[in-house]
């Protein structure tokens, strides 16, 4: 899914309830207002309020469409109530639905510094592919 830039993962900041639903396999779609410039293979899950990356999921694909199309196609899988979806989507021409699979809850959560980040992403940030020395974050996508 990634292009030749070497990006294959991003850290997504998620409220605890959404992080837990993804890691349980119940929430299989993450909806975002912002489009990633480069596609990723893995979503690392940063659980807000904890300072920890608690797991990851494989990103199977992304669909961009107007909010009502996203709701009809992905509302159930996103597990977000319609009223919260409408609030989130207000004023957006397009939303982006990221389809997730194979969630993994880490036995030992990682700190941001474990993966080379100095601060938490407000929404998400890319991580280039890692080598033996570990990731070198590219702080794009911080809103």
Short mmCIF file of N, CA and C in Angstrom, two decimals:
data_model
loop_
_atom_site.label_atom_id
_atom_site.label_comp_id
_atom_site.label_asym_id
_atom_site.label_seq_id
_atom_site.Cartn_x
_atom_site.Cartn_y
_atom_site.Cartn_z
N UNK A 1 0.80 -1.19 0.00
CA UNK A 1 0.00 0.00 0.00
C UNK A 1 0.84 1.25 0.00
N UNK A 2 2.07 1.13 0.42
CA UNK A 2 2.87 2.34 0.48
C UNK A 2 3.52 2.61 -0.87
N UNK A 3 3.94 3.87 -1.03
CA UNK A 3 4.63 4.23 -2.27
C UNK A 3 6.13 4.11 -2.03
N UNK A 4 6.93 4.69 -2.90
CA UNK A 4 8.38 4.51 -2.78
C UNK A 4 9.03 5.41 -1.73
N UNK A 5 8.26 6.08 -0.90
CA UNK A 5 8.83 6.95 0.13
C UNK A 5 9.29 6.16 1.34
N UNK A 6 8.95 4.89 1.44
CA UNK A 6 9.36 4.09 2.58
C UNK A 6 8.39 4.13 3.74
N UNK A 7 7.33 4.89 3.63
CA UNK A 7 6.37 4.98 4.73
C UNK A 7 5.49 3.75 4.73
N UNK A 8 5.41 3.08 5.86
CA UNK A 8 4.52 1.93 5.95
C UNK A 8 3.66 1.96 7.19
N UNK A 9 3.91 2.90 8.11
CA UNK A 9 3.15 2.94 9.35
C UNK A 9 2.91 4.37 9.78
N UNK A 10 1.86 4.55 10.57
CA UNK A 10 1.57 5.83 11.18
C UNK A 10 1.02 5.58 12.57
N UNK A 11 1.25 6.52 13.45
CA UNK A 11 0.70 6.48 14.80
C UNK A 11 -0.57 7.31 14.79
N UNK A 12 -1.68 6.71 15.19
CA UNK A 12 -2.97 7.40 15.27
C UNK A 12 -3.32 7.62 16.73
N UNK A 13 -3.66 8.84 17.09
CA UNK A 13 -4.13 9.15 18.44
C UNK A 13 -5.61 8.81 18.51
N UNK A 14 -5.96 7.96 19.47
CA UNK A 14 -7.35 7.53 19.63
C UNK A 14 -7.77 7.61 21.08
N UNK A 15 -9.01 8.05 21.30
CA UNK A 15 -9.56 8.02 22.65
C UNK A 15 -9.60 6.57 23.13
N UNK A 16 -9.48 6.37 24.44
CA UNK A 16 -9.42 5.00 24.96
C UNK A 16 -10.53 4.07 24.47
N UNK A 17 -11.76 4.57 24.42
CA UNK A 17 -12.86 3.69 24.00
C UNK A 17 -12.71 3.21 22.56
N UNK A 18 -12.22 4.10 21.67
CA UNK A 18 -12.05 3.71 20.26
C UNK A 18 -10.84 2.79 20.10
N UNK A 19 -9.78 3.08 20.83
CA UNK A 19 -8.59 2.21 20.79
C UNK A 19 -8.96 0.80 21.23
N UNK A 20 -9.71 0.69 22.32
CA UNK A 20 -10.10 -0.63 22.83
C UNK A 20 -11.00 -1.38 21.85
N UNK A 21 -11.91 -0.66 21.19
CA UNK A 21 -12.80 -1.31 20.21
C UNK A 21 -12.01 -1.82 19.00
N UNK A 22 -11.02 -1.06 18.55
CA UNK A 22 -10.19 -1.52 17.44
C UNK A 22 -9.41 -2.76 17.86
N UNK A 23 -8.79 -2.71 19.02
CA UNK A 23 -7.95 -3.82 19.47
C UNK A 23 -8.75 -5.08 19.78
N UNK A 24 -10.04 -4.92 20.09
CA UNK A 24 -10.89 -6.10 20.32
C UNK A 24 -11.41 -6.68 19.01
N UNK A 25 -11.20 -5.96 17.90
CA UNK A 25 -11.69 -6.41 16.60
C UNK A 25 -13.12 -6.00 16.32
N UNK A 26 -13.72 -5.24 17.22
CA UNK A 26 -15.11 -4.81 17.07
C UNK A 26 -15.23 -3.64 16.10
N UNK A 27 -14.31 -2.70 16.18
CA UNK A 27 -14.29 -1.52 15.30
C UNK A 27 -13.29 -1.81 14.19
N UNK A 28 -13.78 -1.96 12.97
CA UNK A 28 -12.92 -2.34 11.86
C UNK A 28 -12.72 -1.21 10.84
N UNK A 29 -13.27 -0.04 11.13
CA UNK A 29 -13.09 1.13 10.27
C UNK A 29 -12.83 2.35 11.14
N UNK A 30 -11.78 3.09 10.79
CA UNK A 30 -11.48 4.37 11.45
C UNK A 30 -11.77 5.47 10.44
N UNK A 31 -12.61 6.42 10.82
CA UNK A 31 -13.01 7.51 9.93
C UNK A 31 -12.26 8.77 10.35
N UNK A 32 -11.68 9.44 9.37
CA UNK A 32 -10.93 10.67 9.61
C UNK A 32 -11.34 11.74 8.62
N UNK A 33 -11.20 12.99 9.04
CA UNK A 33 -11.47 14.14 8.16
C UNK A 33 -10.30 14.40 7.23
N UNK A 34 -9.10 14.17 7.71
CA UNK A 34 -7.91 14.47 6.93
C UNK A 34 -7.45 13.27 6.12
N UNK A 35 -6.98 13.56 4.93
CA UNK A 35 -6.46 12.52 4.04
C UNK A 35 -4.96 12.39 4.24
N UNK A 36 -4.51 11.17 4.32
CA UNK A 36 -3.07 10.93 4.37
C UNK A 36 -2.51 11.09 2.96
N UNK A 37 -1.41 11.79 2.83
CA UNK A 37 -0.81 11.99 1.51
C UNK A 37 -0.23 10.69 0.98
N UNK A 38 0.21 9.83 1.89
CA UNK A 38 0.79 8.54 1.51
C UNK A 38 0.05 7.44 2.27
N UNK A 39 -0.23 6.37 1.59
CA UNK A 39 -0.95 5.26 2.21
C UNK A 39 0.00 4.49 3.12
N UNK A 40 -0.57 3.86 4.12
CA UNK A 40 0.20 3.10 5.10
C UNK A 40 -0.28 1.65 5.12
N UNK A 41 0.55 0.78 5.67
CA UNK A 41 0.20 -0.63 5.85
C UNK A 41 -0.26 -0.92 7.28
N UNK A 42 0.29 -0.16 8.24
CA UNK A 42 -0.01 -0.41 9.65
C UNK A 42 -0.39 0.87 10.36
N UNK A 43 -1.35 0.74 11.28
CA UNK A 43 -1.75 1.83 12.16
C UNK A 43 -1.31 1.45 13.57
N UNK A 44 -0.39 2.23 14.14
CA UNK A 44 -0.03 2.05 15.54
C UNK A 44 -1.03 2.86 16.36
N UNK A 45 -1.52 2.29 17.44
CA UNK A 45 -2.61 2.89 18.20
C UNK A 45 -2.08 3.54 19.47
N UNK A 46 -2.10 4.88 19.46
CA UNK A 46 -1.72 5.67 20.63
C UNK A 46 -2.99 5.97 21.40
N UNK A 47 -3.07 5.45 22.61
CA UNK A 47 -4.26 5.62 23.45
C UNK A 47 -4.10 6.92 24.23
N UNK A 48 -4.90 7.93 23.87
CA UNK A 48 -4.77 9.25 24.49
C UNK A 48 -5.00 9.15 25.99
N UNK A 49 -4.33 10.02 26.70
CA UNK A 49 -4.45 10.05 28.15
C UNK A 49 -3.52 9.09 28.87
N UNK A 50 -2.88 8.20 28.13
CA UNK A 50 -1.99 7.21 28.75
C UNK A 50 -0.53 7.44 28.40
N UNK A 51 -0.28 8.10 27.28
CA UNK A 51 1.09 8.28 26.82
C UNK A 51 1.67 7.01 26.22
N UNK A 52 0.81 6.03 25.89
CA UNK A 52 1.29 4.73 25.43
C UNK A 52 0.72 4.32 24.09
N UNK A 53 1.54 3.60 23.34
CA UNK A 53 1.08 2.93 22.12
C UNK A 53 0.73 1.52 22.55
N UNK A 54 -0.55 1.19 22.46
CA UNK A 54 -1.06 -0.04 23.07
C UNK A 54 -1.24 -1.19 22.09
N UNK A 55 -1.09 -0.92 20.80
CA UNK A 55 -1.25 -1.99 19.82
C UNK A 55 -1.18 -1.44 18.41
N UNK A 56 -1.60 -2.28 17.48
CA UNK A 56 -1.58 -1.90 16.07
C UNK A 56 -2.61 -2.71 15.31
N UNK A 57 -2.89 -2.26 14.11
CA UNK A 57 -3.78 -2.99 13.19
C UNK A 57 -3.25 -2.80 11.78
N UNK A 58 -3.54 -3.77 10.94
CA UNK A 58 -3.18 -3.67 9.52
C UNK A 58 -4.21 -2.79 8.83
N UNK A 59 -3.75 -1.89 7.96
CA UNK A 59 -4.64 -1.04 7.17
C UNK A 59 -4.84 -1.74 5.84
N UNK A 60 -6.06 -2.19 5.62
CA UNK A 60 -6.39 -2.96 4.41
C UNK A 60 -6.69 -2.07 3.22
N UNK A 61 -7.20 -0.87 3.49
CA UNK A 61 -7.54 0.04 2.40
C UNK A 61 -8.16 1.31 2.93
N UNK A 62 -8.37 2.27 2.02
CA UNK A 62 -8.96 3.55 2.38
C UNK A 62 -9.97 3.94 1.31
N UNK A 63 -11.09 4.50 1.75
CA UNK A 63 -12.13 4.95 0.84
C UNK A 63 -12.43 6.41 1.17
N UNK A 64 -12.40 7.27 0.16
CA UNK A 64 -12.74 8.68 0.33
C UNK A 64 -14.09 8.94 -0.33
N UNK A 65 -14.96 9.67 0.37
CA UNK A 65 -16.29 9.95 -0.16
C UNK A 65 -16.95 11.04 0.68
N UNK A 66 -18.05 11.59 0.19
CA UNK A 66 -18.81 12.54 1.01
C UNK A 66 -19.29 11.86 2.30
N UNK A 67 -19.52 12.64 3.34
CA UNK A 67 -19.90 12.06 4.63
C UNK A 67 -21.05 11.07 4.60
N UNK A 68 -22.12 11.37 3.91
CA UNK A 68 -23.26 10.44 3.91
C UNK A 68 -22.93 9.12 3.23
N UNK A 69 -22.09 9.16 2.22
CA UNK A 69 -21.66 7.92 1.57
C UNK A 69 -20.80 7.09 2.52
N UNK A 70 -19.91 7.77 3.24
CA UNK A 70 -19.08 7.07 4.23
C UNK A 70 -19.97 6.47 5.31
N UNK A 71 -20.96 7.23 5.78
CA UNK A 71 -21.85 6.70 6.83
C UNK A 71 -22.59 5.45 6.34
N UNK A 72 -23.15 5.53 5.15
CA UNK A 72 -23.91 4.38 4.62
C UNK A 72 -23.01 3.16 4.45
N UNK A 73 -21.79 3.38 4.01
CA UNK A 73 -20.89 2.26 3.75
C UNK A 73 -20.14 1.73 4.95
N UNK A 74 -19.88 2.62 5.93
CA UNK A 74 -18.97 2.25 7.01
C UNK A 74 -19.46 2.60 8.41
N UNK A 75 -20.63 3.19 8.54
CA UNK A 75 -21.12 3.61 9.85
C UNK A 75 -21.14 2.50 10.88
N UNK A 76 -21.67 1.34 10.49
CA UNK A 76 -21.76 0.22 11.43
C UNK A 76 -20.38 -0.25 11.85
N UNK A 77 -19.49 -0.42 10.89
CA UNK A 77 -18.14 -0.92 11.19
C UNK A 77 -17.30 0.08 11.98
N UNK A 78 -17.64 1.38 11.88
CA UNK A 78 -16.89 2.40 12.62
C UNK A 78 -17.29 2.44 14.09
N UNK A 79 -18.47 1.91 14.40
CA UNK A 79 -19.00 1.85 15.76
C UNK A 79 -19.27 3.21 16.38
N UNK A 80 -19.25 4.26 15.57
CA UNK A 80 -19.53 5.59 16.10
C UNK A 80 -21.04 5.84 16.00
N UNK A 81 -21.67 6.35 17.06
CA UNK A 81 -23.09 6.67 16.98
C UNK A 81 -23.34 7.76 15.93
N UNK A 82 -24.50 7.71 15.30
CA UNK A 82 -24.82 8.64 14.21
C UNK A 82 -24.71 10.09 14.65
N UNK A 83 -25.17 10.41 15.85
CA UNK A 83 -25.10 11.81 16.29
C UNK A 83 -23.65 12.29 16.42
N UNK A 84 -22.75 11.44 16.89
CA UNK A 84 -21.34 11.81 16.98
C UNK A 84 -20.71 11.90 15.59
N UNK A 85 -21.11 11.00 14.71
CA UNK A 85 -20.62 11.05 13.33
C UNK A 85 -21.02 12.37 12.68
N UNK A 86 -22.30 12.75 12.82
CA UNK A 86 -22.78 13.99 12.22
C UNK A 86 -22.03 15.20 12.77
N UNK A 87 -21.77 15.20 14.07
CA UNK A 87 -21.01 16.28 14.69
C UNK A 87 -19.60 16.35 14.10
N UNK A 88 -18.96 15.20 13.99
CA UNK A 88 -17.59 15.11 13.47
C UNK A 88 -17.53 15.53 12.00
N UNK A 89 -18.52 15.12 11.23
CA UNK A 89 -18.53 15.35 9.78
C UNK A 89 -19.00 16.75 9.39
N UNK A 90 -19.56 17.49 10.33
CA UNK A 90 -20.14 18.80 10.02
C UNK A 90 -19.12 19.68 9.29
N UNK A 91 -19.52 20.17 8.12
CA UNK A 91 -18.68 21.06 7.33
C UNK A 91 -17.68 20.36 6.43
N UNK A 92 -17.56 19.05 6.53
CA UNK A 92 -16.60 18.31 5.70
C UNK A 92 -17.22 17.95 4.35
N UNK A 93 -16.47 18.16 3.28
CA UNK A 93 -16.92 17.73 1.95
C UNK A 93 -16.64 16.24 1.75
N UNK A 94 -15.55 15.77 2.36
CA UNK A 94 -15.11 14.38 2.22
C UNK A 94 -14.65 13.87 3.57
N UNK A 95 -14.83 12.57 3.73
CA UNK A 95 -14.26 11.86 4.87
C UNK A 95 -13.47 10.68 4.32
N UNK A 96 -12.63 10.11 5.16
CA UNK A 96 -11.75 9.02 4.75
C UNK A 96 -11.93 7.86 5.70
N UNK A 97 -12.34 6.73 5.15
CA UNK A 97 -12.58 5.52 5.95
C UNK A 97 -11.41 4.57 5.74
N UNK A 98 -10.70 4.27 6.81
CA UNK A 98 -9.57 3.34 6.78
C UNK A 98 -10.05 1.99 7.30
N UNK A 99 -10.00 0.97 6.44
CA UNK A 99 -10.43 -0.37 6.82
C UNK A 99 -9.28 -1.07 7.54
N UNK A 100 -9.58 -1.62 8.72
CA UNK A 100 -8.56 -2.24 9.57
C UNK A 100 -8.81 -3.72 9.73
N UNK A 101 -7.71 -4.46 9.92
CA UNK A 101 -7.82 -5.90 10.18
C UNK A 101 -6.62 -6.35 11.01
N UNK A 102 -6.72 -7.55 11.53
CA UNK A 102 -5.64 -8.18 12.31
C UNK A 102 -5.11 -7.30 13.43
N UNK A 103 -5.99 -6.81 14.32
CA UNK A 103 -5.50 -5.99 15.43
C UNK A 103 -4.64 -6.81 16.39
N UNK A 104 -3.63 -6.16 16.94
CA UNK A 104 -2.74 -6.79 17.91
C UNK A 104 -2.63 -5.85 19.11
N UNK A 105 -3.01 -6.36 20.28
CA UNK A 105 -2.80 -5.60 21.52
C UNK A 105 -1.43 -5.98 22.06
N UNK A 106 -0.57 -5.00 22.26
CA UNK A 106 0.77 -5.29 22.75
C UNK A 106 0.71 -5.82 24.18
N UNK A 107 1.48 -6.85 24.47
CA UNK A 107 1.59 -7.36 25.83
C UNK A 107 2.20 -6.31 26.75
N UNK A 108 3.17 -5.60 26.21
CA UNK A 108 3.80 -4.49 26.93
C UNK A 108 3.69 -3.26 26.04
N UNK A 109 2.82 -2.30 26.42
CA UNK A 109 2.69 -1.10 25.60
C UNK A 109 4.02 -0.39 25.42
N UNK A 110 4.13 0.36 24.32
CA UNK A 110 5.35 1.10 24.00
C UNK A 110 5.15 2.57 24.37
N UNK A 111 6.22 3.19 24.79
CA UNK A 111 6.17 4.63 25.01
C UNK A 111 6.45 5.33 23.68
N UNK A 112 6.15 6.60 23.62
CA UNK A 112 6.45 7.36 22.41
C UNK A 112 7.94 7.35 22.13
N UNK A 113 8.75 7.46 23.17
CA UNK A 113 10.21 7.46 22.95
C UNK A 113 10.71 6.10 22.46
N UNK A 114 10.00 5.02 22.79
CA UNK A 114 10.38 3.70 22.28
C UNK A 114 10.39 3.67 20.75
N UNK A 115 9.52 4.46 20.14
CA UNK A 115 9.44 4.46 18.68
C UNK A 115 10.02 5.74 18.08
N UNK A 116 10.71 6.52 18.90
CA UNK A 116 11.41 7.69 18.39
C UNK A 116 10.60 8.97 18.32
N UNK A 117 9.45 9.02 18.98
CA UNK A 117 8.65 10.25 18.98
C UNK A 117 8.92 11.05 20.24
N UNK A 118 8.97 12.37 20.08
CA UNK A 118 9.19 13.26 21.22
C UNK A 118 7.88 13.77 21.80
N UNK A 119 6.83 13.75 20.98
CA UNK A 119 5.52 14.22 21.45
C UNK A 119 4.42 13.41 20.80
N UNK A 120 3.28 13.46 21.42
CA UNK A 120 2.13 12.69 20.92
C UNK A 120 1.52 13.37 19.69
N UNK A 121 1.07 12.59 18.74
CA UNK A 121 0.36 13.19 17.60
C UNK A 121 -1.01 13.68 18.05
N UNK A 122 -1.44 14.80 17.51
CA UNK A 122 -2.79 15.28 17.82
C UNK A 122 -3.82 14.47 17.05
N UNK A 123 -3.47 14.06 15.86
CA UNK A 123 -4.34 13.23 15.03
C UNK A 123 -3.57 11.97 14.63
N UNK A 124 -2.50 12.16 13.84
CA UNK A 124 -1.64 11.05 13.42
C UNK A 124 -0.31 11.60 12.94
N UNK A 125 0.68 10.73 12.86
CA UNK A 125 1.96 11.09 12.25
C UNK A 125 2.56 9.84 11.62
N UNK A 126 3.27 10.06 10.52
CA UNK A 126 3.91 8.95 9.81
C UNK A 126 5.13 8.42 10.56
N UNK A 127 5.40 7.15 10.36
CA UNK A 127 6.67 6.54 10.76
C UNK A 127 7.23 5.87 9.52
N UNK A 128 8.45 6.21 9.10
CA UNK A 128 9.04 5.49 7.96
C UNK A 128 9.30 4.04 8.33
N UNK A 129 9.55 3.22 7.31
CA UNK A 129 9.89 1.82 7.57
C UNK A 129 11.08 1.79 8.50
N UNK A 130 11.14 0.78 9.33
CA UNK A 130 12.20 0.72 10.32
C UNK A 130 13.28 -0.25 9.91
N UNK A 131 14.47 0.06 10.33
CA UNK A 131 15.60 -0.84 10.17
C UNK A 131 16.02 -1.32 11.53
N UNK A 132 17.21 -1.87 11.66
CA UNK A 132 17.66 -2.39 12.94
C UNK A 132 17.72 -1.34 14.04
N UNK A 133 17.93 -0.08 13.68
CA UNK A 133 18.04 0.97 14.69
C UNK A 133 16.68 1.48 15.14
N UNK A 134 15.60 1.08 14.48
CA UNK A 134 14.27 1.53 14.86
C UNK A 134 13.77 2.65 13.96
N UNK A 135 12.57 3.14 14.23
CA UNK A 135 11.94 4.13 13.36
C UNK A 135 12.54 5.52 13.53
N UNK A 136 12.46 6.28 12.46
CA UNK A 136 12.79 7.70 12.50
C UNK A 136 11.53 8.43 12.07
N UNK A 137 10.81 9.04 13.01
CA UNK A 137 9.51 9.62 12.69
C UNK A 137 9.60 10.83 11.78
N UNK A 138 8.65 10.92 10.89
CA UNK A 138 8.45 12.11 10.06
C UNK A 138 7.18 12.75 10.59
N UNK A 139 7.28 13.88 11.21
CA UNK A 139 6.15 14.47 11.92
C UNK A 139 5.21 15.20 10.97
N UNK A 140 4.67 14.48 10.03
CA UNK A 140 3.66 15.03 9.14
C UNK A 140 2.30 14.67 9.71
N UNK A 141 1.31 15.41 9.30
CA UNK A 141 -0.05 15.07 9.69
C UNK A 141 -0.43 15.55 11.07
N UNK A 142 0.43 16.28 11.75
CA UNK A 142 0.06 16.80 13.05
C UNK A 142 -0.87 17.98 12.83
N UNK A 143 -2.03 17.89 13.39
CA UNK A 143 -3.02 18.96 13.21
C UNK A 143 -3.02 19.87 14.40
#
